[in-house]
Amino acid sequence: MGTPEFAVETLQALVENEYNVVAVVTQPDKPVGRHQTEMQPSAVKLYALEKNIPVLQPVKMKDPEFVETLRTYRSNLQVVVAFRMLPEVVWAMPEYGTFNVHAALLPQYRGAAPINWAVINGEKQTGVTTFFLDHDIDTGRIIKKKTFDIPDEADVEYVYDGLMHLGAQLCLETLETIIAADGHPDTVEQNDSSLFTLHSSLKPAPKIFKETCEIIWTKPAKQVYDFVRGLSPYPGAWTTLVAPDGKETVLKIYKTHKTGRAGQTPGSIAVTGKSLYISADDEWLEITELQMAGKKRMMARDFLNGMKQIEFYRVK
């Protein structure tokens, strides 16, 4: 059960390792295009059709017709990767239960956007966790974990790709463990004290919306730097560029560089040669990749070629 590209890697691993994938459950096709007339299937559906695997696309997971159809496949086990919350009638159906491959080291970063939030919060390490589903979101018994280091310069794309491959590996290891234990592997409850370090607190990973992505320049440069890379390349951190005459334009920022040089008023802009700088609360950040509303993503030097007297602008 899954929808995006992240879930395809695990499905492919199951197929290539000759597990009997009897069906795939994914989101309904989405309307796309200017007039919303074209229907776009999910990445998981495209792969499943290529491999001649039956595809189910329920609008509601509790739909009686879907539940009965799912039951006819008589699966021993269900694997969930980047999907939606399941009702008990679905996750409790197989004899070996249902497990989820989650892109974080649970119990940290429960929620819809664990990869983004780990980078935004400046974590040096994250990972993947497999756990049995229960009634609440991302709270079930942990089966296995694998860690993944986050370099200081890494953005979400790098971490996403790494966890996508790591998640597929962990899924296979989890399957072997469950099968060897006849459906009853050793697990760890998420409230187990061994999962917490001294003074640790739970960090959530809620869904990200447009307003979540606005840069706050009054924060320290390190936090702004992590915020930008935690949203790059998608959905993209943004700020409002204000011209001397007060005209405002949305500016997405994809890449910055810490300078270590004391800044000025947060939101101030400076230009040195072909380099663009914006001040955070404590130091200047060099802006290296960005995108004006209605334009393509570009390097800062190309942006400066088309923007005269940018140092008289500011961001807010």
PDB file of C-alpha atoms in Angstrom:
ATOM      1  CA  MET A   1       0.000   0.000   0.000  1.00  0.00           C
ATOM      2  CA  GLY A   2       1.630   3.226  -1.150  1.00  0.00           C
ATOM      3  CA  THR A   3       1.479   6.107  -3.586  1.00  0.00           C
ATOM      4  CA  PRO A   4       4.649   8.117  -4.383  1.00  0.00           C
ATOM      5  CA  GLU A   5       8.022   7.252  -5.904  1.00  0.00           C
ATOM      6  CA  PHE A   6       9.347   6.643  -2.378  1.00  0.00           C
ATOM      7  CA  ALA A   7       7.052   3.600  -2.113  1.00  0.00           C
ATOM      8  CA  VAL A   8       7.997   2.202  -5.541  1.00  0.00           C
ATOM      9  CA  GLU A   9      11.505   1.320  -4.358  1.00  0.00           C
ATOM     10  CA  THR A  10      10.093  -1.013  -1.700  1.00  0.00           C
ATOM     11  CA  LEU A  11       7.526  -2.545  -4.069  1.00  0.00           C
ATOM     12  CA  GLN A  12      10.270  -3.175  -6.622  1.00  0.00           C
ATOM     13  CA  ALA A  13      12.427  -4.847  -3.961  1.00  0.00           C
ATOM     14  CA  LEU A  14       9.546  -7.183  -3.075  1.00  0.00           C
ATOM     15  CA  VAL A  15       8.954  -8.097  -6.719  1.00  0.00           C
ATOM     16  CA  GLU A  16      12.623  -8.600  -7.576  1.00  0.00           C
ATOM     17  CA  ASN A  17      13.138 -10.773  -4.508  1.00  0.00           C
ATOM     18  CA  GLU A  18      10.225 -12.939  -5.663  1.00  0.00           C
ATOM     19  CA  TYR A  19       7.770 -12.228  -2.877  1.00  0.00           C
ATOM     20  CA  ASN A  20       4.226 -12.946  -4.006  1.00  0.00           C
ATOM     21  CA  VAL A  21       2.712  -9.458  -4.230  1.00  0.00           C
ATOM     22  CA  VAL A  22      -0.945 -10.328  -4.811  1.00  0.00           C
ATOM     23  CA  ALA A  23      -2.213  -6.742  -5.112  1.00  0.00           C
ATOM     24  CA  VAL A  24      -1.318  -3.089  -4.733  1.00  0.00           C
ATOM     25  CA  VAL A  25      -3.474  -0.447  -3.039  1.00  0.00           C
ATOM     26  CA  THR A  26      -2.864   3.173  -4.011  1.00  0.00           C
ATOM     27  CA  GLN A  27      -4.599   6.547  -4.219  1.00  0.00           C
ATOM     28  CA  PRO A  28      -7.130   7.201  -7.007  1.00  0.00           C
ATOM     29  CA  ASP A  29      -5.766   8.893 -10.133  1.00  0.00           C
ATOM     30  CA  LYS A  30      -5.545  12.679  -9.747  1.00  0.00           C
ATOM     31  CA  PRO A  31      -6.764  15.274 -12.255  1.00  0.00           C
ATOM     32  CA  VAL A  32      -3.884  17.375 -13.623  1.00  0.00           C
ATOM     33  CA  GLY A  33      -3.323  20.002 -16.303  1.00  0.00           C
ATOM     34  CA  ARG A  34      -4.673  23.469 -16.796  1.00  0.00           C
ATOM     35  CA  HIS A  35      -8.266  22.300 -17.118  1.00  0.00           C
ATOM     36  CA  GLN A  36      -7.928  19.314 -14.764  1.00  0.00           C
ATOM     37  CA  THR A  37      -9.059  17.028 -17.576  1.00  0.00           C
ATOM     38  CA  GLU A  38      -6.111  14.623 -17.619  1.00  0.00           C
ATOM     39  CA  MET A  39      -5.896  11.883 -14.994  1.00  0.00           C
ATOM     40  CA  GLN A  40      -2.492  11.087 -13.537  1.00  0.00           C
ATOM     41  CA  PRO A  41      -1.903   7.663 -11.935  1.00  0.00           C
ATOM     42  CA  SER A  42       0.390   7.321  -8.938  1.00  0.00           C
ATOM     43  CA  ALA A  43       3.989   6.151  -9.311  1.00  0.00           C
ATOM     44  CA  VAL A  44       3.060   2.941  -7.489  1.00  0.00           C
ATOM     45  CA  LYS A  45       0.190   2.235  -9.886  1.00  0.00           C
ATOM     46  CA  LEU A  46       2.411   2.722 -12.937  1.00  0.00           C
ATOM     47  CA  TYR A  47       4.951   0.225 -11.616  1.00  0.00           C
ATOM     48  CA  ALA A  48       2.269  -2.289 -10.595  1.00  0.00           C
ATOM     49  CA  LEU A  49       0.639  -2.207 -14.028  1.00  0.00           C
ATOM     50  CA  GLU A  50       4.046  -2.705 -15.654  1.00  0.00           C
ATOM     51  CA  LYS A  51       4.428  -5.889 -13.573  1.00  0.00           C
ATOM     52  CA  ASN A  52       0.803  -7.011 -14.103  1.00  0.00           C
ATOM     53  CA  ILE A  53      -0.064  -6.694 -10.422  1.00  0.00           C
ATOM     54  CA  PRO A  54      -3.756  -5.998  -9.645  1.00  0.00           C
ATOM     55  CA  VAL A  55      -4.339  -2.414  -8.486  1.00  0.00           C
ATOM     56  CA  LEU A  56      -7.022  -1.246  -6.038  1.00  0.00           C
ATOM     57  CA  GLN A  57      -7.779   2.484  -5.727  1.00  0.00           C
ATOM     58  CA  PRO A  58     -10.410   3.059  -3.046  1.00  0.00           C
ATOM     59  CA  VAL A  59     -11.676   6.571  -2.363  1.00  0.00           C
ATOM     60  CA  LYS A  60     -12.521   5.519   1.191  1.00  0.00           C
ATOM     61  CA  MET A  61     -10.587   2.796   2.996  1.00  0.00           C
ATOM     62  CA  LYS A  62     -13.714   1.692   4.880  1.00  0.00           C
ATOM     63  CA  ASP A  63     -15.739   1.220   1.691  1.00  0.00           C
ATOM     64  CA  PRO A  64     -17.412  -2.226   2.104  1.00  0.00           C
ATOM     65  CA  GLU A  65     -16.852  -3.198  -1.529  1.00  0.00           C
ATOM     66  CA  PHE A  66     -13.124  -2.397  -1.286  1.00  0.00           C
ATOM     67  CA  VAL A  67     -12.771  -4.260   2.025  1.00  0.00           C
ATOM     68  CA  GLU A  68     -14.423  -7.375   0.590  1.00  0.00           C
ATOM     69  CA  THR A  69     -12.306  -7.219  -2.564  1.00  0.00           C
ATOM     70  CA  LEU A  70      -9.167  -6.878  -0.451  1.00  0.00           C
ATOM     71  CA  ARG A  71     -10.227  -9.888   1.605  1.00  0.00           C
ATOM     72  CA  THR A  72     -10.445 -12.071  -1.508  1.00  0.00           C
ATOM     73  CA  TYR A  73      -6.678 -11.755  -2.029  1.00  0.00           C
ATOM     74  CA  ARG A  74      -6.103 -13.625   1.266  1.00  0.00           C
ATOM     75  CA  SER A  75      -2.770 -11.900   1.911  1.00  0.00           C
ATOM     76  CA  ASN A  76      -0.613 -13.121   4.778  1.00  0.00           C
ATOM     77  CA  LEU A  77       0.861  -9.686   5.354  1.00  0.00           C
ATOM     78  CA  GLN A  78       0.388  -6.062   4.264  1.00  0.00           C
ATOM     79  CA  VAL A  79       3.231  -3.569   3.751  1.00  0.00           C
ATOM     80  CA  VAL A  80       2.537   0.162   3.920  1.00  0.00           C
ATOM     81  CA  VAL A  81       4.914   2.846   2.594  1.00  0.00           C
ATOM     82  CA  ALA A  82       3.951   6.542   2.345  1.00  0.00           C
ATOM     83  CA  PHE A  83       0.199   5.939   2.340  1.00  0.00           C
ATOM     84  CA  ARG A  84      -2.745   7.136   4.383  1.00  0.00           C
ATOM     85  CA  MET A  85      -4.102   6.062   7.746  1.00  0.00           C
ATOM     86  CA  LEU A  86      -5.819   2.671   7.643  1.00  0.00           C
ATOM     87  CA  PRO A  87      -8.910   1.575   9.576  1.00  0.00           C
ATOM     88  CA  GLU A  88      -8.624  -1.477  11.818  1.00  0.00           C
ATOM     89  CA  VAL A  89     -10.781  -3.554   9.466  1.00  0.00           C
ATOM     90  CA  VAL A  90      -7.950  -3.206   6.931  1.00  0.00           C
ATOM     91  CA  TRP A  91      -4.743  -3.337   9.011  1.00  0.00           C
ATOM     92  CA  ALA A  92      -5.959  -6.230  11.153  1.00  0.00           C
ATOM     93  CA  MET A  93      -7.045  -8.340   8.167  1.00  0.00           C
ATOM     94  CA  PRO A  94      -3.890 -10.420   7.396  1.00  0.00           C
ATOM     95  CA  GLU A  95      -2.807 -13.237   9.715  1.00  0.00           C
ATOM     96  CA  TYR A  96       0.650 -11.632  10.120  1.00  0.00           C
ATOM     97  CA  GLY A  97      -0.747  -8.106  10.433  1.00  0.00           C
ATOM     98  CA  THR A  98       0.338  -4.934   8.643  1.00  0.00           C
ATOM     99  CA  PHE A  99       3.634  -3.129   8.992  1.00  0.00           C
ATOM    100  CA  ASN A 100       4.702   0.347   7.925  1.00  0.00           C
ATOM    101  CA  VAL A 101       8.063   1.547   6.597  1.00  0.00           C
ATOM    102  CA  HIS A 102       8.435   5.020   8.139  1.00  0.00           C
ATOM    103  CA  ALA A 103      11.177   7.475   7.117  1.00  0.00           C
ATOM    104  CA  ALA A 104      12.346   8.394  10.624  1.00  0.00           C
ATOM    105  CA  LEU A 105      13.694   6.843  13.812  1.00  0.00           C
ATOM    106  CA  LEU A 106      10.473   6.383  15.748  1.00  0.00           C
ATOM    107  CA  PRO A 107       9.168   7.516  18.157  1.00  0.00           C
ATOM    108  CA  GLN A 108      10.731  10.720  16.785  1.00  0.00           C
ATOM    109  CA  TYR A 109       9.116  12.433  13.804  1.00  0.00           C
ATOM    110  CA  ARG A 110       5.710  10.813  13.715  1.00  0.00           C
ATOM    111  CA  GLY A 111       3.620  12.346  10.972  1.00  0.00           C
ATOM    112  CA  ALA A 112       3.385  13.112   7.267  1.00  0.00           C
ATOM    113  CA  ALA A 113       6.700  14.904   6.615  1.00  0.00           C
ATOM    114  CA  PRO A 114       9.454  13.235   8.686  1.00  0.00           C
ATOM    115  CA  ILE A 115      12.253  13.787   6.152  1.00  0.00           C
ATOM    116  CA  ASN A 116      11.631  17.515   5.813  1.00  0.00           C
ATOM    117  CA  TRP A 117      11.404  18.124   9.543  1.00  0.00           C
ATOM    118  CA  ALA A 118      14.546  16.163  10.376  1.00  0.00           C
ATOM    119  CA  VAL A 119      16.555  18.403   8.022  1.00  0.00           C
ATOM    120  CA  ILE A 120      14.750  21.597   9.098  1.00  0.00           C
ATOM    121  CA  ASN A 121      15.634  20.814  12.716  1.00  0.00           C
ATOM    122  CA  GLY A 122      19.297  20.331  11.836  1.00  0.00           C
ATOM    123  CA  GLU A 123      19.433  16.649  12.763  1.00  0.00           C
ATOM    124  CA  LYS A 124      22.729  14.933  12.001  1.00  0.00           C
ATOM    125  CA  GLN A 125      21.102  11.518  11.800  1.00  0.00           C
ATOM    126  CA  THR A 126      17.738  10.061  10.838  1.00  0.00           C
ATOM    127  CA  GLY A 127      16.720   6.654   9.502  1.00  0.00           C
ATOM    128  CA  VAL A 128      13.871   4.282   8.761  1.00  0.00           C
ATOM    129  CA  THR A 129      11.701   2.245  11.096  1.00  0.00           C
ATOM    130  CA  THR A 130       9.362  -0.673  10.503  1.00  0.00           C
ATOM    131  CA  PHE A 131       6.482  -1.084  12.931  1.00  0.00           C
ATOM    132  CA  PHE A 132       3.161  -2.877  13.190  1.00  0.00           C
ATOM    133  CA  LEU A 133       0.141  -0.645  12.635  1.00  0.00           C
ATOM    134  CA  ASP A 134      -2.295  -0.013  15.451  1.00  0.00           C
ATOM    135  CA  HIS A 135      -5.080   2.482  16.154  1.00  0.00           C
ATOM    136  CA  ASP A 136      -2.984   5.663  16.273  1.00  0.00           C
ATOM    137  CA  ILE A 137      -0.650   7.240  13.695  1.00  0.00           C
ATOM    138  CA  ASP A 138       2.941   5.931  13.786  1.00  0.00           C
ATOM    139  CA  THR A 139       2.698   4.564  17.336  1.00  0.00           C
ATOM    140  CA  GLY A 140       2.811   0.786  16.835  1.00  0.00           C
ATOM    141  CA  ARG A 141       5.342  -1.781  18.045  1.00  0.00           C
ATOM    142  CA  ILE A 142       8.764  -1.280  16.459  1.00  0.00           C
ATOM    143  CA  ILE A 143      10.194  -4.233  14.550  1.00  0.00           C
ATOM    144  CA  LYS A 144      13.456  -2.902  13.083  1.00  0.00           C
ATOM    145  CA  LYS A 145      15.453   0.299  12.515  1.00  0.00           C
ATOM    146  CA  LYS A 146      18.290   1.495  10.298  1.00  0.00           C
ATOM    147  CA  THR A 147      20.124   4.806  10.730  1.00  0.00           C
ATOM    148  CA  PHE A 148      21.149   7.299   8.043  1.00  0.00           C
ATOM    149  CA  ASP A 149      23.612  10.168   8.482  1.00  0.00           C
ATOM    150  CA  ILE A 150      22.654  13.662   7.280  1.00  0.00           C
ATOM    151  CA  PRO A 151      25.646  15.726   6.079  1.00  0.00           C
ATOM    152  CA  ASP A 152      25.461  19.427   6.994  1.00  0.00           C
ATOM    153  CA  GLU A 153      25.174  20.433   3.333  1.00  0.00           C
ATOM    154  CA  ALA A 154      22.527  17.822   2.406  1.00  0.00           C
ATOM    155  CA  ASP A 155      19.063  18.884   1.289  1.00  0.00           C
ATOM    156  CA  VAL A 156      15.800  16.926   1.400  1.00  0.00           C
ATOM    157  CA  GLU A 157      16.384  15.378  -2.035  1.00  0.00           C
ATOM    158  CA  TYR A 158      19.594  13.719  -0.826  1.00  0.00           C
ATOM    159  CA  VAL A 159      17.989  12.386   2.362  1.00  0.00           C
ATOM    160  CA  TYR A 160      14.819  11.292   0.519  1.00  0.00           C
ATOM    161  CA  ASP A 161      16.836   9.226  -1.982  1.00  0.00           C
ATOM    162  CA  GLY A 162      18.948   7.683   0.765  1.00  0.00           C
ATOM    163  CA  LEU A 163      15.970   6.714   2.923  1.00  0.00           C
ATOM    164  CA  MET A 164      14.055   5.405  -0.099  1.00  0.00           C
ATOM    165  CA  HIS A 165      16.782   2.815  -0.762  1.00  0.00           C
ATOM    166  CA  LEU A 166      17.341   2.131   2.944  1.00  0.00           C
ATOM    167  CA  GLY A 167      13.602   1.621   3.477  1.00  0.00           C
ATOM    168  CA  ALA A 168      13.468  -1.035   0.771  1.00  0.00           C
ATOM    169  CA  GLN A 169      16.374  -2.909   2.413  1.00  0.00           C
ATOM    170  CA  LEU A 170      14.754  -2.692   5.830  1.00  0.00           C
ATOM    171  CA  CYS A 171      11.445  -3.945   4.445  1.00  0.00           C
ATOM    172  CA  LEU A 172      13.105  -7.126   3.161  1.00  0.00           C
ATOM    173  CA  GLU A 173      14.906  -7.698   6.467  1.00  0.00           C
ATOM    174  CA  THR A 174      11.633  -7.131   8.342  1.00  0.00           C
ATOM    175  CA  LEU A 175       9.811  -9.642   6.146  1.00  0.00           C
ATOM    176  CA  GLU A 176      12.471 -12.272   6.801  1.00  0.00           C
ATOM    177  CA  THR A 177      12.221 -11.621  10.544  1.00  0.00           C
ATOM    178  CA  ILE A 178       8.411 -11.871  10.567  1.00  0.00           C
ATOM    179  CA  ILE A 179       8.395 -15.062   8.497  1.00  0.00           C
ATOM    180  CA  ALA A 180      11.070 -16.690  10.662  1.00  0.00           C
ATOM    181  CA  ALA A 181       9.026 -15.861  13.765  1.00  0.00           C
ATOM    182  CA  ASP A 182       5.795 -17.144  12.201  1.00  0.00           C
ATOM    183  CA  GLY A 183       4.255 -13.702  12.440  1.00  0.00           C
ATOM    184  CA  HIS A 184       5.344 -12.956  15.998  1.00  0.00           C
ATOM    185  CA  PRO A 185       8.776 -11.256  15.924  1.00  0.00           C
ATOM    186  CA  ASP A 186      10.307  -9.535  18.928  1.00  0.00           C
ATOM    187  CA  THR A 187       9.165  -5.920  19.024  1.00  0.00           C
ATOM    188  CA  VAL A 188       9.671  -2.803  21.158  1.00  0.00           C
ATOM    189  CA  GLU A 189       6.858  -0.601  22.407  1.00  0.00           C
ATOM    190  CA  GLN A 190       7.372   3.047  21.482  1.00  0.00           C
ATOM    191  CA  ASN A 191       7.072   4.182  25.087  1.00  0.00           C
ATOM    192  CA  ASP A 192      10.012   1.946  26.061  1.00  0.00           C
ATOM    193  CA  SER A 193      12.566   3.995  28.030  1.00  0.00           C
ATOM    194  CA  SER A 194      15.416   2.542  25.958  1.00  0.00           C
ATOM    195  CA  LEU A 195      14.256   4.628  22.995  1.00  0.00           C
ATOM    196  CA  PHE A 196      14.776   7.915  24.830  1.00  0.00           C
ATOM    197  CA  THR A 197      17.967   9.715  25.758  1.00  0.00           C
ATOM    198  CA  LEU A 198      18.198  11.890  28.846  1.00  0.00           C
ATOM    199  CA  HIS A 199      16.019  15.019  28.466  1.00  0.00           C
ATOM    200  CA  SER A 200      14.832  13.942  24.990  1.00  0.00           C
ATOM    201  CA  SER A 201      11.399  15.095  23.878  1.00  0.00           C
ATOM    202  CA  LEU A 202       9.259  13.986  20.965  1.00  0.00           C
ATOM    203  CA  LYS A 203       9.604  16.001  17.774  1.00  0.00           C
ATOM    204  CA  PRO A 204       6.547  15.868  15.482  1.00  0.00           C
ATOM    205  CA  ALA A 205       6.515  15.832  11.661  1.00  0.00           C
ATOM    206  CA  PRO A 206       3.193  17.438  10.656  1.00  0.00           C
ATOM    207  CA  LYS A 207       2.102  17.951   7.074  1.00  0.00           C
ATOM    208  CA  ILE A 208       3.740  20.940   5.396  1.00  0.00           C
ATOM    209  CA  PHE A 209       1.627  23.708   3.876  1.00  0.00           C
ATOM    210  CA  LYS A 210       2.574  26.819   1.889  1.00  0.00           C
ATOM    211  CA  GLU A 211       2.517  29.023   4.971  1.00  0.00           C
ATOM    212  CA  THR A 212       4.854  26.577   6.736  1.00  0.00           C
ATOM    213  CA  CYS A 213       7.510  27.341   4.104  1.00  0.00           C
ATOM    214  CA  GLU A 214       7.870  31.096   4.688  1.00  0.00           C
ATOM    215  CA  ILE A 215      11.379  32.078   5.814  1.00  0.00           C
ATOM    216  CA  ILE A 216      11.612  34.057   9.057  1.00  0.00           C
ATOM    217  CA  TRP A 217      14.754  36.193   8.744  1.00  0.00           C
ATOM    218  CA  THR A 218      14.755  37.186  12.436  1.00  0.00           C
ATOM    219  CA  LYS A 219      15.919  33.647  13.258  1.00  0.00           C
ATOM    220  CA  PRO A 220      19.625  32.744  13.532  1.00  0.00           C
ATOM    221  CA  ALA A 221      21.386  32.032  10.218  1.00  0.00           C
ATOM    222  CA  LYS A 222      21.907  28.336  11.070  1.00  0.00           C
ATOM    223  CA  GLN A 223      18.160  27.875  11.514  1.00  0.00           C
ATOM    224  CA  VAL A 224      17.386  29.657   8.230  1.00  0.00           C
ATOM    225  CA  TYR A 225      20.077  27.595   6.474  1.00  0.00           C
ATOM    226  CA  ASP A 226      18.555  24.333   7.770  1.00  0.00           C
ATOM    227  CA  PHE A 227      15.042  25.533   6.957  1.00  0.00           C
ATOM    228  CA  VAL A 228      15.950  26.204   3.320  1.00  0.00           C
ATOM    229  CA  ARG A 229      17.664  22.862   2.750  1.00  0.00           C
ATOM    230  CA  GLY A 230      14.856  21.087   4.618  1.00  0.00           C
ATOM    231  CA  LEU A 231      12.416  22.304   1.962  1.00  0.00           C
ATOM    232  CA  SER A 232      14.673  22.019  -1.103  1.00  0.00           C
ATOM    233  CA  PRO A 233      13.845  21.196  -3.826  1.00  0.00           C
ATOM    234  CA  TYR A 234      10.225  20.627  -2.801  1.00  0.00           C
ATOM    235  CA  PRO A 235       8.063  22.379  -1.769  1.00  0.00           C
ATOM    236  CA  GLY A 236      10.660  25.169  -1.513  1.00  0.00           C
ATOM    237  CA  ALA A 237      11.233  27.818   1.164  1.00  0.00           C
ATOM    238  CA  TRP A 238       9.995  31.260   0.147  1.00  0.00           C
ATOM    239  CA  THR A 239      10.230  34.884   1.132  1.00  0.00           C
ATOM    240  CA  THR A 240       8.723  38.162  -0.062  1.00  0.00           C
ATOM    241  CA  LEU A 241      11.018  40.475  -2.031  1.00  0.00           C
ATOM    242  CA  VAL A 242      10.065  44.123  -1.532  1.00  0.00           C
ATOM    243  CA  ALA A 243      11.155  46.725  -4.125  1.00  0.00           C
ATOM    244  CA  PRO A 244      11.982  50.337  -3.164  1.00  0.00           C
ATOM    245  CA  ASP A 245       8.538  51.379  -4.483  1.00  0.00           C
ATOM    246  CA  GLY A 246       6.855  48.800  -2.230  1.00  0.00           C
ATOM    247  CA  LYS A 247       6.039  46.267  -4.946  1.00  0.00           C
ATOM    248  CA  GLU A 248       6.187  42.713  -3.621  1.00  0.00           C
ATOM    249  CA  THR A 249       7.269  39.504  -5.374  1.00  0.00           C
ATOM    250  CA  VAL A 250       7.518  35.939  -4.040  1.00  0.00           C
ATOM    251  CA  LEU A 251      11.054  34.581  -4.134  1.00  0.00           C
ATOM    252  CA  LYS A 252      11.807  30.897  -3.563  1.00  0.00           C
ATOM    253  CA  ILE A 253      15.226  30.086  -2.144  1.00  0.00           C
ATOM    254  CA  TYR A 254      16.719  26.642  -2.732  1.00  0.00           C
ATOM    255  CA  LYS A 255      20.301  26.920  -1.577  1.00  0.00           C
ATOM    256  CA  THR A 256      22.249  29.118   0.830  1.00  0.00           C
ATOM    257  CA  HIS A 257      25.763  29.221   2.224  1.00  0.00           C
ATOM    258  CA  LYS A 258      26.775  30.223   5.755  1.00  0.00           C
ATOM    259  CA  THR A 259      29.306  33.059   5.706  1.00  0.00           C
ATOM    260  CA  GLY A 260      30.194  33.513   9.379  1.00  0.00           C
ATOM    261  CA  ARG A 261      30.095  37.286   8.838  1.00  0.00           C
ATOM    262  CA  ALA A 262      28.026  39.425  11.196  1.00  0.00           C
ATOM    263  CA  GLY A 263      24.839  40.598   9.543  1.00  0.00           C
ATOM    264  CA  GLN A 264      22.735  43.739   9.629  1.00  0.00           C
ATOM    265  CA  THR A 265      18.991  44.228  10.075  1.00  0.00           C
ATOM    266  CA  PRO A 266      17.290  40.871   9.340  1.00  0.00           C
ATOM    267  CA  GLY A 267      16.069  40.881   5.741  1.00  0.00           C
ATOM    268  CA  SER A 268      18.701  43.321   4.507  1.00  0.00           C
ATOM    269  CA  ILE A 269      20.173  42.577   1.073  1.00  0.00           C
ATOM    270  CA  ALA A 270      23.796  43.049  -0.020  1.00  0.00           C
ATOM    271  CA  VAL A 271      25.673  42.352  -3.253  1.00  0.00           C
ATOM    272  CA  THR A 272      29.397  41.753  -3.643  1.00  0.00           C
ATOM    273  CA  GLY A 273      30.492  41.131  -7.211  1.00  0.00           C
ATOM    274  CA  LYS A 274      28.237  38.333  -8.461  1.00  0.00           C
ATOM    275  CA  SER A 275      27.272  37.153  -4.962  1.00  0.00           C
ATOM    276  CA  LEU A 276      23.938  37.845  -3.260  1.00  0.00           C
ATOM    277  CA  TYR A 277      23.541  38.023   0.514  1.00  0.00           C
ATOM    278  CA  ILE A 278      20.563  38.314   2.856  1.00  0.00           C
ATOM    279  CA  SER A 279      21.000  38.948   6.556  1.00  0.00           C
ATOM    280  CA  ALA A 280      19.484  36.651   9.150  1.00  0.00           C
ATOM    281  CA  ASP A 281      19.413  37.656  12.828  1.00  0.00           C
ATOM    282  CA  ASP A 282      23.107  37.089  13.472  1.00  0.00           C
ATOM    283  CA  GLU A 283      24.983  36.735  10.167  1.00  0.00           C
ATOM    284  CA  TRP A 284      24.808  37.064   6.405  1.00  0.00           C
ATOM    285  CA  LEU A 285      23.686  34.094   4.330  1.00  0.00           C
ATOM    286  CA  GLU A 286      24.859  33.849   0.740  1.00  0.00           C
ATOM    287  CA  ILE A 287      21.942  32.970  -1.549  1.00  0.00           C
ATOM    288  CA  THR A 288      23.219  30.676  -4.313  1.00  0.00           C
ATOM    289  CA  GLU A 289      20.075  29.250  -5.975  1.00  0.00           C
ATOM    290  CA  LEU A 290      16.657  30.875  -6.177  1.00  0.00           C
ATOM    291  CA  GLN A 291      13.527  31.384  -8.255  1.00  0.00           C
ATOM    292  CA  MET A 292      11.421  34.460  -8.907  1.00  0.00           C
ATOM    293  CA  ALA A 293       7.663  33.991  -9.253  1.00  0.00           C
ATOM    294  CA  GLY A 294       6.914  33.033 -12.863  1.00  0.00           C
ATOM    295  CA  LYS A 295      10.577  32.348 -13.656  1.00  0.00           C
ATOM    296  CA  LYS A 296      12.806  29.273 -13.718  1.00  0.00           C
ATOM    297  CA  ARG A 297      15.106  28.209 -10.908  1.00  0.00           C
ATOM    298  CA  MET A 298      18.494  29.868 -11.423  1.00  0.00           C
ATOM    299  CA  MET A 299      21.884  30.597  -9.912  1.00  0.00           C
ATOM    300  CA  ALA A 300      22.165  33.857  -7.959  1.00  0.00           C
ATOM    301  CA  ARG A 301      24.665  35.338 -10.456  1.00  0.00           C
ATOM    302  CA  ASP A 302      22.088  34.944 -13.265  1.00  0.00           C
ATOM    303  CA  PHE A 303      19.440  36.517 -11.069  1.00  0.00           C
ATOM    304  CA  LEU A 304      21.724  39.495 -10.396  1.00  0.00           C
ATOM    305  CA  ASN A 305      22.314  39.986 -14.128  1.00  0.00           C
ATOM    306  CA  GLY A 306      18.624  40.785 -14.550  1.00  0.00           C
ATOM    307  CA  MET A 307      18.072  42.720 -11.320  1.00  0.00           C
ATOM    308  CA  LYS A 308      19.493  46.214 -11.094  1.00  0.00           C
ATOM    309  CA  GLN A 309      20.064  47.908  -7.748  1.00  0.00           C
ATOM    310  CA  ILE A 310      18.903  44.798  -5.871  1.00  0.00           C
ATOM    311  CA  GLU A 311      20.780  46.058  -2.786  1.00  0.00           C
ATOM    312  CA  PHE A 312      18.016  48.679  -2.405  1.00  0.00           C
ATOM    313  CA  TYR A 313      15.435  45.884  -2.066  1.00  0.00           C
ATOM    314  CA  ARG A 314      14.688  43.968   1.134  1.00  0.00           C
ATOM    315  CA  VAL A 315      12.928  40.767   2.124  1.00  0.00           C
ATOM    316  CA  LYS A 316      10.342  40.312   4.808  1.00  0.00           C
TER     317      LYS A 316
END
